[in-house]
Every structure is written in structure tokens, then in C-alpha cells.
Coordinates of C-alpha atoms in Angstrom, one line a residue:
M1 CA 144.9 118.1 113.4
A2 CA 144.3 119.1 117.0
T3 CA 141.6 121.6 117.8
T4 CA 142.8 124.7 119.7
V5 CA 141.1 125.1 123.0
K6 CA 139.2 128.4 123.4
T7 CA 139.5 130.5 126.5
A8 CA 136.8 132.7 128.0
L9 CA 136.8 135.3 130.7
V10 CA 133.4 135.5 132.6
T11 CA 132.9 138.3 135.0
G12 CA 130.4 138.2 137.8
A13 CA 131.0 134.5 137.8
G14 CA 130.4 133.9 141.5
S15 CA 126.6 133.5 141.2
G16 CA 123.5 134.0 139.1
I17 CA 123.9 134.6 135.4
G18 CA 127.7 134.5 135.5
R19 CA 127.7 131.1 137.2
G20 CA 125.2 129.8 134.7
I21 CA 127.3 131.0 131.8
A22 CA 130.5 129.5 133.2
V23 CA 128.8 126.1 133.5
A24 CA 127.5 126.3 130.0
L25 CA 130.8 127.2 128.5
D26 CA 132.6 124.5 130.5
Q27 CA 130.2 122.0 128.9
L28 CA 131.4 123.2 125.5
G29 CA 135.0 122.4 126.5
I30 CA 136.0 126.0 126.8
R31 CA 138.8 126.9 129.3
L32 CA 137.6 129.4 131.8
A33 CA 138.9 132.4 133.7
L34 CA 136.4 133.4 136.4
A35 CA 136.3 136.9 137.8
G36 CA 134.3 138.3 140.7
R37 CA 134.8 140.1 144.0
D38 CA 134.2 137.2 146.3
P39 CA 136.8 134.4 146.1
E40 CA 134.6 131.9 148.0
K41 CA 131.8 132.3 145.5
L42 CA 134.2 131.8 142.6
E43 CA 135.4 128.6 144.3
G44 CA 131.7 127.5 144.4
T45 CA 131.4 128.0 140.7
K46 CA 134.6 126.2 140.0
A47 CA 133.3 123.2 141.9
L48 CA 130.5 122.9 139.4
L49 CA 132.8 122.6 136.4
T50 CA 134.2 119.6 134.6
Q51 CA 137.4 121.6 133.7
A52 CA 138.0 119.0 131.0
N53 CA 140.5 121.3 129.2
G54 CA 142.4 122.4 132.3
P55 CA 141.7 124.0 135.7
A56 CA 139.6 127.2 135.6
R57 CA 141.6 130.3 136.6
L58 CA 140.1 132.2 139.6
T59 CA 140.6 135.9 139.3
P60 CA 139.2 137.9 142.2
C61 CA 138.7 141.3 140.7
D62 CA 136.5 144.4 141.0
V63 CA 135.7 145.4 137.4
A64 CA 135.3 149.1 138.5
D65 CA 139.0 149.1 139.4
R66 CA 140.9 149.6 136.1
T67 CA 144.2 148.6 137.7
Q68 CA 142.8 145.3 138.9
V69 CA 141.2 144.6 135.5
N70 CA 144.4 145.3 133.6
A71 CA 146.4 143.0 136.0
A72 CA 143.7 140.3 135.7
V73 CA 143.7 140.3 131.9
E74 CA 147.5 140.4 131.8
G75 CA 147.7 137.3 134.1
I76 CA 145.1 135.4 132.0
L77 CA 146.9 136.1 128.7
K78 CA 150.2 135.1 130.3
E79 CA 148.8 131.8 131.5
F80 CA 146.5 130.8 128.7
G81 CA 148.1 132.6 125.8
Q82 CA 145.0 134.2 124.4
L83 CA 141.4 135.2 125.2
D84 CA 138.8 134.2 122.6
I85 CA 135.6 135.2 124.5
L86 CA 134.8 138.0 127.0
I87 CA 131.6 138.0 128.9
C88 CA 130.9 141.4 130.5
N89 CA 128.4 140.2 133.1
A90 CA 129.3 141.9 136.4
G91 CA 126.6 144.2 137.5
T92 CA 124.8 145.7 140.4
N93 CA 121.7 147.6 141.5
V94 CA 120.6 149.4 144.7
R95 CA 117.5 149.3 146.8
N96 CA 116.6 153.0 146.7
R97 CA 116.0 153.6 143.0
K98 CA 113.7 156.6 142.6
L99 CA 115.3 159.9 141.9
E100 CA 113.9 161.4 145.1
V101 CA 115.9 158.8 147.1
L102 CA 118.8 157.9 144.7
T103 CA 122.1 159.1 146.3
P104 CA 125.1 160.3 144.3
E105 CA 127.1 157.5 145.9
D106 CA 124.6 154.8 144.6
W107 CA 124.6 156.4 141.1
D108 CA 128.4 156.4 141.1
L109 CA 128.4 152.7 142.2
M110 CA 126.1 151.6 139.3
I111 CA 127.9 153.6 136.6
A112 CA 131.3 152.4 137.9
T113 CA 130.3 148.7 137.9
N114 CA 127.8 148.4 135.1
L115 CA 129.3 150.8 132.6
T116 CA 132.9 151.7 133.4
G117 CA 133.5 148.1 134.5
A118 CA 132.5 146.9 131.0
F119 CA 134.7 149.5 129.4
N120 CA 137.6 148.5 131.5
L121 CA 137.3 144.9 130.4
V122 CA 136.9 145.8 126.7
H123 CA 139.8 148.2 126.8
A124 CA 142.1 145.5 128.4
V125 CA 141.1 142.6 126.2
L126 CA 140.7 144.3 122.7
P127 CA 144.4 144.7 121.9
S128 CA 145.1 141.0 121.9
M129 CA 142.0 140.3 119.9
R130 CA 142.9 142.9 117.3
V131 CA 146.3 141.2 116.9
R132 CA 144.7 137.9 116.1
E133 CA 141.7 139.5 114.3
D134 CA 139.4 137.2 116.1
G135 CA 137.2 137.4 119.3
L136 CA 133.7 137.5 120.7
I137 CA 132.6 140.0 123.3
I138 CA 129.2 139.7 124.9
Q139 CA 127.6 142.4 127.1
I140 CA 125.0 141.1 129.5
A141 CA 122.9 144.2 129.7
S142 CA 119.2 144.3 130.6
L143 CA 115.8 145.2 129.1
S144 CA 116.3 148.3 131.3
G145 CA 119.1 149.1 128.8
K146 CA 116.6 148.9 125.9
R147 CA 113.6 150.6 127.5
A148 CA 114.2 152.8 130.5
S149 CA 112.6 151.1 133.5
V150 CA 111.2 152.6 136.7
L151 CA 111.3 149.1 138.2
G152 CA 115.0 148.8 137.4
G153 CA 115.6 152.5 138.4
T154 CA 117.0 155.6 136.8
G155 CA 120.6 154.8 137.7
Y156 CA 120.5 151.2 136.6
S157 CA 118.7 152.0 133.3
A158 CA 121.2 154.8 132.5
S159 CA 124.2 152.5 133.2
K160 CA 122.7 149.7 131.1
F161 CA 121.9 152.0 128.2
G162 CA 125.5 153.0 128.3
Q163 CA 126.7 149.4 128.3
A164 CA 124.5 148.7 125.4
A165 CA 125.9 151.6 123.4
L166 CA 129.4 150.4 124.2
G167 CA 128.6 146.9 122.8
I168 CA 126.9 148.3 119.7
C169 CA 129.7 150.7 118.8
L170 CA 132.2 147.9 119.5
A171 CA 130.5 145.8 116.8
R172 CA 130.5 148.6 114.3
E173 CA 134.1 149.6 114.8
E174 CA 135.7 146.1 115.2
G175 CA 133.7 143.9 112.9
A176 CA 136.1 144.6 110.1
H177 CA 138.9 143.3 112.3
G178 CA 137.1 139.9 112.8
I179 CA 135.8 140.8 116.3
R180 CA 132.2 140.2 117.1
S181 CA 130.2 142.0 119.7
T182 CA 126.7 141.2 121.0
V183 CA 124.5 142.9 123.5
I184 CA 122.1 140.6 125.3
Y185 CA 119.1 142.2 127.0
P186 CA 117.6 139.8 129.5
G187 CA 114.2 140.5 131.1
E188 CA 113.7 139.6 134.8
V189 CA 116.0 136.8 135.9
N190 CA 115.9 134.8 139.1
T191 CA 119.3 135.8 140.6
P192 CA 120.5 137.3 143.9
I193 CA 120.2 140.8 142.4
L194 CA 116.5 140.5 143.0
D195 CA 117.3 140.7 146.7
A196 CA 118.0 144.4 146.3
R197 CA 114.5 145.1 145.1
P198 CA 112.5 147.7 147.2
V199 CA 109.6 145.2 147.2
P200 CA 110.5 141.5 147.7
V201 CA 110.0 139.1 144.7
G202 CA 107.8 136.2 145.7
T203 CA 108.6 132.5 145.1
E204 CA 105.8 132.1 142.5
R205 CA 107.2 135.0 140.4
R206 CA 110.7 133.7 140.7
E207 CA 109.7 130.3 139.3
V208 CA 108.2 131.8 136.1
I209 CA 110.8 134.4 135.2
L210 CA 114.0 133.6 133.4
Q211 CA 116.6 131.4 135.1
P212 CA 120.4 131.9 134.7
A213 CA 120.5 128.8 132.5
D214 CA 118.2 130.5 130.0
V215 CA 120.6 133.4 129.5
A216 CA 123.5 131.0 129.5
A217 CA 121.8 129.1 126.6
A218 CA 121.7 132.4 124.7
V219 CA 125.4 132.9 125.2
K220 CA 126.0 129.3 124.1
F221 CA 124.2 130.0 120.9
L222 CA 126.4 133.0 120.2
V223 CA 129.6 131.1 121.0
E224 CA 128.7 128.3 118.7
L225 CA 127.9 130.5 115.7
H226 CA 130.4 130.5 112.9
P227 CA 132.7 133.5 113.1
R228 CA 131.3 134.8 109.9
A229 CA 128.0 135.4 111.6
N230 CA 127.3 138.2 114.2
V231 CA 124.2 138.9 116.2
P232 CA 124.5 142.6 117.3
E233 CA 121.6 142.5 119.8
L234 CA 119.5 139.7 121.4
I235 CA 116.5 140.2 123.6
I236 CA 115.4 137.3 125.9
K237 CA 112.4 137.7 128.3
P238 CA 110.1 135.6 130.4
T239 CA 107.2 134.2 128.3
V240 CA 104.7 135.4 130.9
D241 CA 105.8 139.0 130.5
D242 CA 104.6 141.5 127.9
F243 CA 107.0 143.2 125.5
A244 CA 105.2 146.3 124.3

């Protein structure tokens, strides 16, 4: 009997963790929809894929824009028939992070992208998963969403705490409907978001922290679990860093 090809939507897929996750899921034979704000970056990710189960769908989209998200999910469902996996990975941070310099505009940007963006995606995808009583939704949060971080900043930490709460409540409400939800809390990862740091991150430090492939491996583990098993929360951090 033929095996049904699974479909995943990965947001923030143009670089960093999202690109790493896309490559890992592609290697599992999962059909992909790639979302991000920069079409050229999405093309760069697509070029890395085998696309053995059909071409990846590129979906330029700002997750903070609910209309764009709804249209994107509607298009994916129309083309692929179903969405089995949702990876809420799109996120952002700002350079000026301390409360004395954090502007209302930067606060709004982080809440809109990191928290409201995740909600927009969940809200758009959940109805089709409920009908099938099956699905996996993964929030790529941050250790700053587990322990508020001055390094990550007040606004970023607040947005990531909210994203984590969304994922945890989702698991509690929808588990009985066959829908699994996991919040992943990565420590420091070598991605372009480090370029927004107030103090530059040096090459030596970048080499010993997590790489996108490490977070992608955690996602792969969750995807390969039997549907009867759910991991509500998963922390992954650089070995060289303390967790106290």
C-alpha cells in the first residue's frame, strides 16, 4: 500500500534555523511549503532541497500579517490537500534591547512577528488538522522564553514567553484531538539574527554555539516520533554554556 506523503509548512525558511529545518525535512521525504518575507532567500533554500516528493512551494509571506497568512495557508491546502506539520520559526530581534532604549515601535515589531505571527499560523492551520484529528505543530521559541534574558532583551523575552505559552496551551487543548504541539527552546544559535546584537559575536563563539542543523535534528526527532508520543517542551543548548 502506498505511503501518503506528508506536507510541512516552515516559516522563516529563507535562512538560519528555518533553512536547516527545511533541509532536514526534505531528507525525510516530506513535501515542503517554505514561507518567508524574502523570495530570493526562499529560492536559495529551495536550491538545497532534493524535492523528491514534488517541488517545494514558495510562499512569500509576513507572518505578522493575518491576511497574508490566511491566504498562504489556503493556497497550500488547495495545492497539497493537507498540512501535517507546521513549524512556527519566523522570528526577529532588535539592536536596542534595554528598557531605557527600547522603543514602542521595536516592541510592537517583536510581539507582532514572534508572538502574533505564531498565533496567526496556528489559527489558520488548526481547523484542517482538527478535521483529520492529526497534526504536529512546533514552536521554535528560545531559552529567553524559558528564562527571561537581558541578553535577548525584554521585548524578545516577553514575545518568546508568550509563544511558549501558546504552544503549551495548544498541546493541552488539542491533544485529545490527535494534534501534537511542542515548544523547542534553543540556546544561542549561529544564525543571521546574531547580527542584530548590540555587541558583535566573534568567530570563535559562533563556532562553539548551536548550529541550525542542531535545532533541525531536534525537529527531525519530533517528526519521526510515533503519533501516540508527544514531547511538550524540549530544551537544546550549547554544551559549553551553563544551564543554571
